[in-house]
Structures are given as structure tokens and as C-alpha cells.
C-alpha positions as protocol buffer text, in pm:
chain_id: "A"
residue {
  index: 1
  type: VAL
  ca { x: 10327 y: 3125 z: 5323 }
}
residue {
  index: 2
  type: CYS
  ca { x: 10346 y: 3501 z: 5338 }
}
residue {
  index: 3
  type: VAL
  ca { x: 10500 y: 3658 z: 5646 }
}
residue {
  index: 4
  type: CYS
  ca { x: 10430 y: 4017 z: 5539 }
}
residue {
  index: 5
  type: VAL
  ca { x: 10287 y: 4224 z: 5820 }
}
residue {
  index: 6
  type: CYS
  ca { x: 10288 y: 4564 z: 5656 }
}
residue {
  index: 7
  type: VAL
  ca { x: 9969 y: 4749 z: 5569 }
}
residue {
  index: 8
  type: CYS
  ca { x: 10086 y: 4817 z: 5216 }
}
residue {
  index: 9
  type: VAL
  ca { x: 9998 y: 4590 z: 4925 }
}
residue {
  index: 10
  type: CYS
  ca { x: 10197 y: 4269 z: 4943 }
}
residue {
  index: 11
  type: VAL
  ca { x: 10382 y: 4176 z: 4625 }
}
residue {
  index: 12
  type: CYS
  ca { x: 10516 y: 3834 z: 4719 }
}
residue {
  index: 13
  type: VAL
  ca { x: 10428 y: 3561 z: 4468 }
}
residue {
  index: 14
  type: PRO
  ca { x: 10193 y: 3358 z: 4692 }
}
residue {
  index: 15
  type: CYS
  ca { x: 9995 y: 3670 z: 4782 }
}
residue {
  index: 16
  type: LEU
  ca { x: 9976 y: 3780 z: 4419 }
}
residue {
  index: 17
  type: VAL
  ca { x: 9853 y: 3436 z: 4315 }
}
residue {
  index: 18
  type: MET
  ca { x: 9583 y: 3448 z: 4582 }
}
residue {
  index: 19
  type: GLN
  ca { x: 9483 y: 3797 z: 4469 }
}
residue {
  index: 20
  type: VAL
  ca { x: 9457 y: 3682 z: 4107 }
}
residue {
  index: 21
  type: HIS
  ca { x: 9240 y: 3385 z: 4209 }
}
residue {
  index: 22
  type: ASP
  ca { x: 9015 y: 3615 z: 4413 }
}
residue {
  index: 23
  type: ILE
  ca { x: 8980 y: 3857 z: 4122 }
}
residue {
  index: 24
  type: GLN
  ca { x: 8906 y: 3573 z: 3879 }
}
residue {
  index: 25
  type: SER
  ca { x: 8640 y: 3441 z: 4116 }
}
residue {
  index: 26
  type: GLN
  ca { x: 8483 y: 3787 z: 4147 }
}
residue {
  index: 27
  type: LEU
  ca { x: 8489 y: 3824 z: 3768 }
}
residue {
  index: 28
  type: ARG
  ca { x: 8315 y: 3488 z: 3714 }
}
residue {
  index: 29
  type: LYS
  ca { x: 8049 y: 3584 z: 3969 }
}
residue {
  index: 30
  type: ALA
  ca { x: 7998 y: 3924 z: 3803 }
}
residue {
  index: 31
  type: GLU
  ca { x: 7968 y: 3757 z: 3460 }
}
residue {
  index: 32
  type: MET
  ca { x: 7710 y: 3511 z: 3592 }
}
residue {
  index: 33
  type: ASP
  ca { x: 7516 y: 3792 z: 3762 }
}
residue {
  index: 34
  type: ALA
  ca { x: 7515 y: 3989 z: 3436 }
}
residue {
  index: 35
  type: LEU
  ca { x: 7414 y: 3681 z: 3238 }
}
residue {
  index: 36
  type: GLN
  ca { x: 7127 y: 3612 z: 3477 }
}
residue {
  index: 37
  type: SER
  ca { x: 7014 y: 3975 z: 3470 }
}
residue {
  index: 38
  type: ILE
  ca { x: 7017 y: 3999 z: 3089 }
}
residue {
  index: 39
  type: TYR
  ca { x: 6854 y: 3658 z: 3052 }
}
residue {
  index: 40
  type: LEU
  ca { x: 6576 y: 3738 z: 3300 }
}
residue {
  index: 41
  type: ASN
  ca { x: 6514 y: 4077 z: 3140 }
}
residue {
  index: 42
  type: GLN
  ca { x: 6476 y: 3922 z: 2794 }
}
residue {
  index: 43
  type: ASN
  ca { x: 6277 y: 3618 z: 2905 }
}
residue {
  index: 44
  type: SER
  ca { x: 6053 y: 3726 z: 3191 }
}
residue {
  index: 45
  type: HIS
  ca { x: 5748 y: 3692 z: 2965 }
}
residue {
  index: 46
  type: VAL
  ca { x: 5855 y: 3375 z: 2783 }
}
residue {
  index: 47
  type: ASP
  ca { x: 5762 y: 3012 z: 2851 }
}
residue {
  index: 48
  type: ASN
  ca { x: 6117 y: 2875 z: 2861 }
}
residue {
  index: 49
  type: HIS
  ca { x: 5996 y: 2522 z: 2802 }
}
residue {
  index: 50
  type: ARG
  ca { x: 5923 y: 2627 z: 2442 }
}
residue {
  index: 51
  type: LYS
  ca { x: 6128 y: 2937 z: 2362 }
}
residue {
  index: 52
  type: VAL
  ca { x: 6428 y: 3145 z: 2470 }
}
residue {
  index: 53
  type: ASP
  ca { x: 6539 y: 3493 z: 2365 }
}
residue {
  index: 54
  type: LEU
  ca { x: 6918 y: 3527 z: 2355 }
}
residue {
  index: 55
  type: HIS
  ca { x: 6933 y: 3900 z: 2273 }
}
residue {
  index: 56
  type: GLY
  ca { x: 7214 y: 4064 z: 2468 }
}
residue {
  index: 57
  type: LEU
  ca { x: 7407 y: 3744 z: 2534 }
}
residue {
  index: 58
  type: HIS
  ca { x: 7741 y: 3646 z: 2386 }
}
residue {
  index: 59
  type: VAL
  ca { x: 7790 y: 3316 z: 2205 }
}
residue {
  index: 60
  type: SER
  ca { x: 7961 y: 3146 z: 2502 }
}
residue {
  index: 61
  type: GLU
  ca { x: 7687 y: 3259 z: 2740 }
}
residue {
  index: 62
  type: SER
  ca { x: 7418 y: 3151 z: 2496 }
}
residue {
  index: 63
  type: ARG
  ca { x: 7566 y: 2801 z: 2472 }
}
residue {
  index: 64
  type: ARG
  ca { x: 7535 y: 2759 z: 2848 }
}
residue {
  index: 65
  type: VAL
  ca { x: 7174 y: 2880 z: 2852 }
}
residue {
  index: 66
  type: VAL
  ca { x: 7068 y: 2677 z: 2548 }
}
residue {
  index: 67
  type: ALA
  ca { x: 7227 y: 2355 z: 2674 }
}
residue {
  index: 68
  type: VAL
  ca { x: 7034 y: 2376 z: 3001 }
}
residue {
  index: 69
  type: LEU
  ca { x: 6703 y: 2477 z: 2843 }
}
residue {
  index: 70
  type: LEU
  ca { x: 6714 y: 2216 z: 2567 }
}
residue {
  index: 71
  type: SER
  ca { x: 6784 y: 1948 z: 2824 }
}
residue {
  index: 72
  type: LYS
  ca { x: 6484 y: 2063 z: 3029 }
}
residue {
  index: 73
  type: ALA
  ca { x: 6264 y: 2082 z: 2719 }
}
residue {
  index: 74
  type: TYR
  ca { x: 6366 y: 1732 z: 2614 }
}
residue {
  index: 75
  type: LYS
  ca { x: 6293 y: 1592 z: 2960 }
}
residue {
  index: 76
  type: ALA
  ca { x: 5955 y: 1768 z: 2956 }
}
residue {
  index: 77
  type: GLY
  ca { x: 5871 y: 1587 z: 2631 }
}
residue {
  index: 78
  type: ARG
  ca { x: 5881 y: 1889 z: 2400 }
}
residue {
  index: 79
  type: LYS
  ca { x: 5909 y: 1806 z: 2032 }
}
residue {
  index: 80
  type: GLU
  ca { x: 6006 y: 2156 z: 1919 }
}
residue {
  index: 81
  type: TYR
  ca { x: 6188 y: 2453 z: 2070 }
}
residue {
  index: 82
  type: THR
  ca { x: 6240 y: 2809 z: 1944 }
}
residue {
  index: 83
  type: ILE
  ca { x: 6563 y: 3001 z: 1991 }
}
residue {
  index: 84
  type: VAL
  ca { x: 6547 y: 3375 z: 1922 }
}
residue {
  index: 85
  type: THR
  ca { x: 6891 y: 3502 z: 1826 }
}
residue {
  index: 86
  type: GLY
  ca { x: 6807 y: 3823 z: 1646 }
}
residue {
  index: 87
  type: LYS
  ca { x: 6916 y: 3912 z: 1296 }
}
residue {
  index: 88
  type: GLY
  ca { x: 7268 y: 4010 z: 1392 }
}
residue {
  index: 89
  type: THR
  ca { x: 7226 y: 4382 z: 1333 }
}
residue {
  index: 90
  type: HIS
  ca { x: 7434 y: 4458 z: 1644 }
}
residue {
  index: 91
  type: SER
  ca { x: 7727 y: 4242 z: 1531 }
}
residue {
  index: 92
  type: GLU
  ca { x: 8018 y: 4382 z: 1337 }
}
residue {
  index: 93
  type: GLY
  ca { x: 8010 y: 4212 z: 999 }
}
residue {
  index: 94
  type: ASP
  ca { x: 7792 y: 3905 z: 967 }
}
residue {
  index: 95
  type: ALA
  ca { x: 7562 y: 3772 z: 1237 }
}
residue {
  index: 96
  type: ARG
  ca { x: 7743 y: 3549 z: 1486 }
}
residue {
  index: 97
  type: LEU
  ca { x: 7488 y: 3424 z: 1737 }
}
residue {
  index: 98
  type: GLY
  ca { x: 7241 y: 3258 z: 1498 }
}
residue {
  index: 99
  type: PRO
  ca { x: 7497 y: 3054 z: 1303 }
}
residue {
  index: 100
  type: ALA
  ca { x: 7680 y: 2963 z: 1625 }
}
residue {
  index: 101
  type: MET
  ca { x: 7358 y: 2843 z: 1789 }
}
residue {
  index: 102
  type: MET
  ca { x: 7262 y: 2641 z: 1481 }
}
residue {
  index: 103
  type: SER
  ca { x: 7599 y: 2463 z: 1486 }
}
residue {
  index: 104
  type: PHE
  ca { x: 7581 y: 2411 z: 1862 }
}
residue {
  index: 105
  type: VAL
  ca { x: 7230 y: 2265 z: 1853 }
}
residue {
  index: 106
  type: GLN
  ca { x: 7322 y: 2034 z: 1564 }
}
residue {
  index: 107
  type: ALA
  ca { x: 7633 y: 1922 z: 1754 }
}
residue {
  index: 108
  type: LEU
  ca { x: 7400 y: 1822 z: 2039 }
}
residue {
  index: 109
  type: GLY
  ca { x: 7223 y: 1595 z: 1789 }
}
residue {
  index: 110
  type: HIS
  ca { x: 6905 y: 1796 z: 1733 }
}
residue {
  index: 111
  type: SER
  ca { x: 6768 y: 1910 z: 1400 }
}
residue {
  index: 112
  type: CYS
  ca { x: 6774 y: 2285 z: 1352 }
}
residue {
  index: 113
  type: GLU
  ca { x: 6646 y: 2521 z: 1083 }
}
residue {
  index: 114
  type: TRP
  ca { x: 6570 y: 2888 z: 1039 }
}
residue {
  index: 115
  type: LYS
  ca { x: 6213 y: 2959 z: 1149 }
}
residue {
  index: 116
  type: GLY
  ca { x: 6229 y: 3319 z: 1032 }
}
residue {
  index: 117
  type: PRO
  ca { x: 6469 y: 3610 z: 1050 }
}
residue {
  index: 118
  type: GLY
  ca { x: 6660 y: 3573 z: 1375 }
}
residue {
  index: 119
  type: GLN
  ca { x: 6477 y: 3261 z: 1496 }
}
residue {
  index: 120
  type: LEU
  ca { x: 6575 y: 2896 z: 1497 }
}
residue {
  index: 121
  type: ARG
  ca { x: 6338 y: 2600 z: 1517 }
}
residue {
  index: 122
  type: VAL
  ca { x: 6489 y: 2308 z: 1703 }
}
residue {
  index: 123
  type: GLY
  ca { x: 6351 y: 1959 z: 1652 }
}
residue {
  index: 124
  type: MET
  ca { x: 6408 y: 1768 z: 1973 }
}
residue {
  index: 125
  type: THR
  ca { x: 6559 y: 1457 z: 1817 }
}
residue {
  index: 126
  type: ALA
  ca { x: 6839 y: 1370 z: 2058 }
}
residue {
  index: 127
  type: ARG
  ca { x: 6892 y: 1346 z: 2428 }
}
residue {
  index: 128
  type: CYS
  ca { x: 7094 y: 1642 z: 2561 }
}
């Protein structure tokens, strides 16, 4: 327990640990706020029971979104789902999001194929 009473920044280990935890919590909240903002901006016009647009999201963020939406689509009885990843023109080197989403969806037990440039067709074949 810290017994510091000064107004200056405390540098004792317990206080530093608490500060790090607070900063990590603020960072997670900011990341989720950004994820929600980007997601809503890209998908405000989309019926998310059938399709999602992942433009602007990183692979890790996209996994979270896709896992939730595929589960909802499966429960709603959808047979097919479209994931828009883009062609990868904003990635350095080869596209990352499309191949990562294909692997992720297949790991969940669904069938997945390219529907067109930057789009995946998911066959809802497994329970999420």
C-alpha cells in the first residue's frame, strides 16, 4: 500500500502497477470504441444477418466481429454469409485480411470460398 502524500507523480511499484493497469484499461476501451466506430461506419447500410464489411479493421478485430456475426447468422438459420474483406490494396505486400478470414472461418467449421475479388462466401455448415 502506498503511503505517498506528495502531489508529484508517485514512482513506487504498487502505484506504477496500478497506473499501468489503468492505462491498459483505457487503451482497451479506446480500441473497442474505434472498432465500433469503424464497424458502424462501414456497415450502417448492411443487413448484418447476411453480410459484413471489414474494411478498416485489423485481422484481430475482424476475428471478433466475424465470430459474433456468424454465430448470430447461424442461429437465425442463414445458409450463406458474405464477408467483404477488400482486395488488400492497403496492405504492404500481399493481402492479409482475406486469407486470414478464410482460415478463421474454416477453423470454425464452415465452408468458405472466394465469391469475387475481396469477398468471401461462407457456407453455414457448423455451429459457431
